[in-house]
Amino acid sequence: MEHDRDRETEQRSSAWPLVAAIGIVATEAGVLFGLMVIAVIGVLSVGASVAGLLHETGYAADPWRPLRLVGVAVAGLSGAVWIAVAPAVTPAALVDAAATDGIAVRAAVVLAAAALLIVAGVAGPAVSSRRGGSYGDLEQ
């Protein structure tokens, strides 16, 4: 009986799926209703939770590369949407679209959030190595 309790306490469930679900909802609500801060927080939550899930399940050695890859994927999609609604693919036309078109400004905000994911994925290894350890000591 005591052995069964020890096994149950060893098997912890992950919080990442809940963070991912809340992040998806926050991203969608932020983009839909124009709540840009909520959209950015949602994108960051989804990116971090996907990277955390991949690291926790052993598909990635650390969370930093998946964080960069999620950031690149989100940046690509949001950049494509921004370009699709702009009248031309010139810097002036993109800026004009972001100033006048609601979809373009939302795509630009999501693109900025994706850039933050990429920056965090690039800076993360340097910051964690300065702490004197690897990512594993953050889990404790």
PDB file of C-alpha atoms in Angstrom:
ATOM      1  CA  MET A   1       0.000   0.000   0.000  1.00  0.00           C
ATOM      2  CA  GLU A   2       2.778   2.426   0.904  1.00  0.00           C
ATOM      3  CA  HIS A   3       4.666   1.469  -2.266  1.00  0.00           C
ATOM      4  CA  ASP A   4       1.640   2.475  -4.378  1.00  0.00           C
ATOM      5  CA  ARG A   5       1.545   5.918  -2.764  1.00  0.00           C
ATOM      6  CA  ASP A   6       5.242   6.417  -3.498  1.00  0.00           C
ATOM      7  CA  ARG A   7       4.674   5.567  -7.163  1.00  0.00           C
ATOM      8  CA  GLU A   8       1.755   7.986  -7.373  1.00  0.00           C
ATOM      9  CA  THR A   9       3.778  10.840  -5.922  1.00  0.00           C
ATOM     10  CA  GLU A  10       6.654  10.150  -8.334  1.00  0.00           C
ATOM     11  CA  GLN A  11       4.388  10.526 -11.374  1.00  0.00           C
ATOM     12  CA  ARG A  12       3.646  14.217 -11.637  1.00  0.00           C
ATOM     13  CA  SER A  13       1.441  15.693 -14.269  1.00  0.00           C
ATOM     14  CA  SER A  14       2.707  18.541 -16.365  1.00  0.00           C
ATOM     15  CA  ALA A  15       1.321  22.059 -16.166  1.00  0.00           C
ATOM     16  CA  TRP A  16       2.320  22.840 -19.759  1.00  0.00           C
ATOM     17  CA  PRO A  17      -0.947  21.670 -21.398  1.00  0.00           C
ATOM     18  CA  LEU A  18      -2.954  24.036 -19.200  1.00  0.00           C
ATOM     19  CA  VAL A  19      -0.590  26.923 -19.977  1.00  0.00           C
ATOM     20  CA  ALA A  20      -0.853  26.114 -23.702  1.00  0.00           C
ATOM     21  CA  ALA A  21      -4.653  26.066 -23.595  1.00  0.00           C
ATOM     22  CA  ILE A  22      -4.842  29.363 -21.721  1.00  0.00           C
ATOM     23  CA  GLY A  23      -2.266  30.848 -24.093  1.00  0.00           C
ATOM     24  CA  ILE A  24      -4.248  29.821 -27.171  1.00  0.00           C
ATOM     25  CA  VAL A  25      -7.418  31.339 -25.752  1.00  0.00           C
ATOM     26  CA  ALA A  26      -5.587  34.533 -24.755  1.00  0.00           C
ATOM     27  CA  THR A  27      -4.000  34.836 -28.195  1.00  0.00           C
ATOM     28  CA  GLU A  28      -7.295  34.369 -29.991  1.00  0.00           C
ATOM     29  CA  ALA A  29      -9.170  36.763 -27.701  1.00  0.00           C
ATOM     30  CA  GLY A  30      -6.425  39.363 -27.937  1.00  0.00           C
ATOM     31  CA  VAL A  31      -6.289  39.224 -31.717  1.00  0.00           C
ATOM     32  CA  LEU A  32     -10.071  39.094 -32.152  1.00  0.00           C
ATOM     33  CA  PHE A  33     -10.894  41.971 -29.815  1.00  0.00           C
ATOM     34  CA  GLY A  34      -7.769  44.051 -30.458  1.00  0.00           C
ATOM     35  CA  LEU A  35      -6.343  43.551 -26.962  1.00  0.00           C
ATOM     36  CA  MET A  36      -2.732  43.608 -28.049  1.00  0.00           C
ATOM     37  CA  VAL A  37      -1.107  43.029 -24.656  1.00  0.00           C
ATOM     38  CA  ILE A  38      -3.281  39.943 -24.155  1.00  0.00           C
ATOM     39  CA  ALA A  39      -2.371  38.705 -27.640  1.00  0.00           C
ATOM     40  CA  VAL A  40       1.353  39.093 -26.942  1.00  0.00           C
ATOM     41  CA  ILE A  41       1.060  37.325 -23.578  1.00  0.00           C
ATOM     42  CA  GLY A  42      -0.883  34.532 -25.277  1.00  0.00           C
ATOM     43  CA  VAL A  43       1.719  34.063 -28.018  1.00  0.00           C
ATOM     44  CA  LEU A  44       4.512  33.997 -25.430  1.00  0.00           C
ATOM     45  CA  SER A  45       2.571  31.470 -23.322  1.00  0.00           C
ATOM     46  CA  VAL A  46       1.931  29.166 -26.262  1.00  0.00           C
ATOM     47  CA  GLY A  47       5.548  29.332 -27.410  1.00  0.00           C
ATOM     48  CA  ALA A  48       6.922  28.685 -23.939  1.00  0.00           C
ATOM     49  CA  SER A  49       4.521  25.823 -23.283  1.00  0.00           C
ATOM     50  CA  VAL A  50       5.302  24.085 -26.588  1.00  0.00           C
ATOM     51  CA  ALA A  51       9.027  24.409 -25.899  1.00  0.00           C
ATOM     52  CA  GLY A  52       8.539  23.194 -22.322  1.00  0.00           C
ATOM     53  CA  LEU A  53       6.468  20.218 -23.442  1.00  0.00           C
ATOM     54  CA  LEU A  54       9.052  19.174 -26.021  1.00  0.00           C
ATOM     55  CA  HIS A  55      11.838  19.441 -23.455  1.00  0.00           C
ATOM     56  CA  GLU A  56       9.880  17.708 -20.701  1.00  0.00           C
ATOM     57  CA  THR A  57       8.940  14.749 -22.899  1.00  0.00           C
ATOM     58  CA  GLY A  58      12.508  14.318 -24.089  1.00  0.00           C
ATOM     59  CA  TYR A  59      12.025  15.387 -27.714  1.00  0.00           C
ATOM     60  CA  ALA A  60      14.418  18.302 -27.181  1.00  0.00           C
ATOM     61  CA  ALA A  61      17.596  18.457 -25.130  1.00  0.00           C
ATOM     62  CA  ASP A  62      16.751  21.954 -23.942  1.00  0.00           C
ATOM     63  CA  PRO A  63      13.786  24.313 -24.439  1.00  0.00           C
ATOM     64  CA  TRP A  64      15.694  27.018 -26.296  1.00  0.00           C
ATOM     65  CA  ARG A  65      15.783  25.562 -29.801  1.00  0.00           C
ATOM     66  CA  PRO A  66      12.061  24.673 -29.832  1.00  0.00           C
ATOM     67  CA  LEU A  67      11.339  28.184 -28.523  1.00  0.00           C
ATOM     68  CA  ARG A  68      13.225  29.648 -31.482  1.00  0.00           C
ATOM     69  CA  LEU A  69      11.477  27.305 -33.921  1.00  0.00           C
ATOM     70  CA  VAL A  70       8.019  28.196 -32.602  1.00  0.00           C
ATOM     71  CA  GLY A  71       8.955  31.868 -32.855  1.00  0.00           C
ATOM     72  CA  VAL A  72      10.082  31.445 -36.458  1.00  0.00           C
ATOM     73  CA  ALA A  73       6.887  29.566 -37.362  1.00  0.00           C
ATOM     74  CA  VAL A  74       4.618  32.183 -35.766  1.00  0.00           C
ATOM     75  CA  ALA A  75       6.660  34.996 -37.339  1.00  0.00           C
ATOM     76  CA  GLY A  76       6.346  33.381 -40.750  1.00  0.00           C
ATOM     77  CA  LEU A  77       2.588  32.990 -40.486  1.00  0.00           C
ATOM     78  CA  SER A  78       1.957  36.464 -39.122  1.00  0.00           C
ATOM     79  CA  GLY A  79       4.340  37.997 -41.667  1.00  0.00           C
ATOM     80  CA  ALA A  80       2.481  36.213 -44.456  1.00  0.00           C
ATOM     81  CA  VAL A  81      -0.845  37.583 -43.197  1.00  0.00           C
ATOM     82  CA  TRP A  82       0.597  41.089 -42.954  1.00  0.00           C
ATOM     83  CA  ILE A  83       1.957  40.887 -46.506  1.00  0.00           C
ATOM     84  CA  ALA A  84      -1.319  39.421 -47.792  1.00  0.00           C
ATOM     85  CA  VAL A  85      -3.392  42.376 -46.576  1.00  0.00           C
ATOM     86  CA  ALA A  86      -0.880  45.054 -47.600  1.00  0.00           C
ATOM     87  CA  PRO A  87      -1.389  46.687 -51.003  1.00  0.00           C
ATOM     88  CA  ALA A  88       2.270  46.112 -51.948  1.00  0.00           C
ATOM     89  CA  VAL A  89       5.347  44.482 -50.468  1.00  0.00           C
ATOM     90  CA  THR A  90       7.319  47.624 -49.772  1.00  0.00           C
ATOM     91  CA  PRO A  91       8.238  49.015 -46.378  1.00  0.00           C
ATOM     92  CA  ALA A  92       6.028  52.064 -46.910  1.00  0.00           C
ATOM     93  CA  ALA A  93       3.035  49.943 -47.936  1.00  0.00           C
ATOM     94  CA  LEU A  94       3.500  47.601 -44.967  1.00  0.00           C
ATOM     95  CA  VAL A  95       3.686  50.516 -42.532  1.00  0.00           C
ATOM     96  CA  ASP A  96       0.656  52.127 -44.171  1.00  0.00           C
ATOM     97  CA  ALA A  97      -1.281  48.846 -43.931  1.00  0.00           C
ATOM     98  CA  ALA A  98      -0.375  48.501 -40.242  1.00  0.00           C
ATOM     99  CA  ALA A  99      -1.594  52.051 -39.645  1.00  0.00           C
ATOM    100  CA  THR A 100      -4.901  51.703 -41.473  1.00  0.00           C
ATOM    101  CA  ASP A 101      -5.873  48.005 -41.575  1.00  0.00           C
ATOM    102  CA  GLY A 102      -6.984  46.187 -38.431  1.00  0.00           C
ATOM    103  CA  ILE A 103      -5.773  42.804 -39.654  1.00  0.00           C
ATOM    104  CA  ALA A 104      -2.341  44.161 -40.557  1.00  0.00           C
ATOM    105  CA  VAL A 105      -1.835  45.767 -37.154  1.00  0.00           C
ATOM    106  CA  ARG A 106      -2.821  42.523 -35.433  1.00  0.00           C
ATOM    107  CA  ALA A 107      -0.407  40.585 -37.653  1.00  0.00           C
ATOM    108  CA  ALA A 108       2.343  43.086 -36.811  1.00  0.00           C
ATOM    109  CA  VAL A 109       1.717  42.669 -33.091  1.00  0.00           C
ATOM    110  CA  VAL A 110       1.833  38.870 -33.352  1.00  0.00           C
ATOM    111  CA  LEU A 111       5.017  39.213 -35.418  1.00  0.00           C
ATOM    112  CA  ALA A 112       6.542  41.315 -32.626  1.00  0.00           C
ATOM    113  CA  ALA A 113       5.573  38.662 -30.064  1.00  0.00           C
ATOM    114  CA  ALA A 114       7.170  36.006 -32.257  1.00  0.00           C
ATOM    115  CA  ALA A 115      10.323  38.106 -32.380  1.00  0.00           C
ATOM    116  CA  LEU A 116      10.337  38.094 -28.569  1.00  0.00           C
ATOM    117  CA  LEU A 117      10.158  34.289 -28.632  1.00  0.00           C
ATOM    118  CA  ILE A 118      13.132  34.167 -30.983  1.00  0.00           C
ATOM    119  CA  VAL A 119      15.126  36.593 -28.822  1.00  0.00           C
ATOM    120  CA  ALA A 120      14.323  34.545 -25.707  1.00  0.00           C
ATOM    121  CA  GLY A 121      15.395  31.375 -27.512  1.00  0.00           C
ATOM    122  CA  VAL A 122      18.693  32.973 -28.526  1.00  0.00           C
ATOM    123  CA  ALA A 123      19.421  34.631 -25.172  1.00  0.00           C
ATOM    124  CA  GLY A 124      18.214  31.717 -23.029  1.00  0.00           C
ATOM    125  CA  PRO A 125      21.295  29.487 -23.301  1.00  0.00           C
ATOM    126  CA  ALA A 126      23.619  32.363 -22.446  1.00  0.00           C
ATOM    127  CA  VAL A 127      21.546  33.376 -19.433  1.00  0.00           C
ATOM    128  CA  SER A 128      21.190  29.829 -18.127  1.00  0.00           C
ATOM    129  CA  SER A 129      24.923  29.146 -18.538  1.00  0.00           C
ATOM    130  CA  ARG A 130      25.738  32.301 -16.551  1.00  0.00           C
ATOM    131  CA  ARG A 131      23.655  30.951 -13.686  1.00  0.00           C
ATOM    132  CA  GLY A 132      26.227  28.193 -13.396  1.00  0.00           C
ATOM    133  CA  GLY A 133      24.081  25.320 -14.523  1.00  0.00           C
ATOM    134  CA  SER A 134      21.806  23.923 -17.127  1.00  0.00           C
ATOM    135  CA  TYR A 135      18.089  24.179 -17.610  1.00  0.00           C
ATOM    136  CA  GLY A 136      17.609  21.202 -15.300  1.00  0.00           C
ATOM    137  CA  ASP A 137      18.343  23.171 -12.135  1.00  0.00           C
ATOM    138  CA  LEU A 138      15.445  25.515 -12.903  1.00  0.00           C
ATOM    139  CA  GLU A 139      12.979  22.636 -12.536  1.00  0.00           C
ATOM    140  CA  GLN A 140      13.658  22.127  -8.841  1.00  0.00           C
TER     141      GLN A 140
END
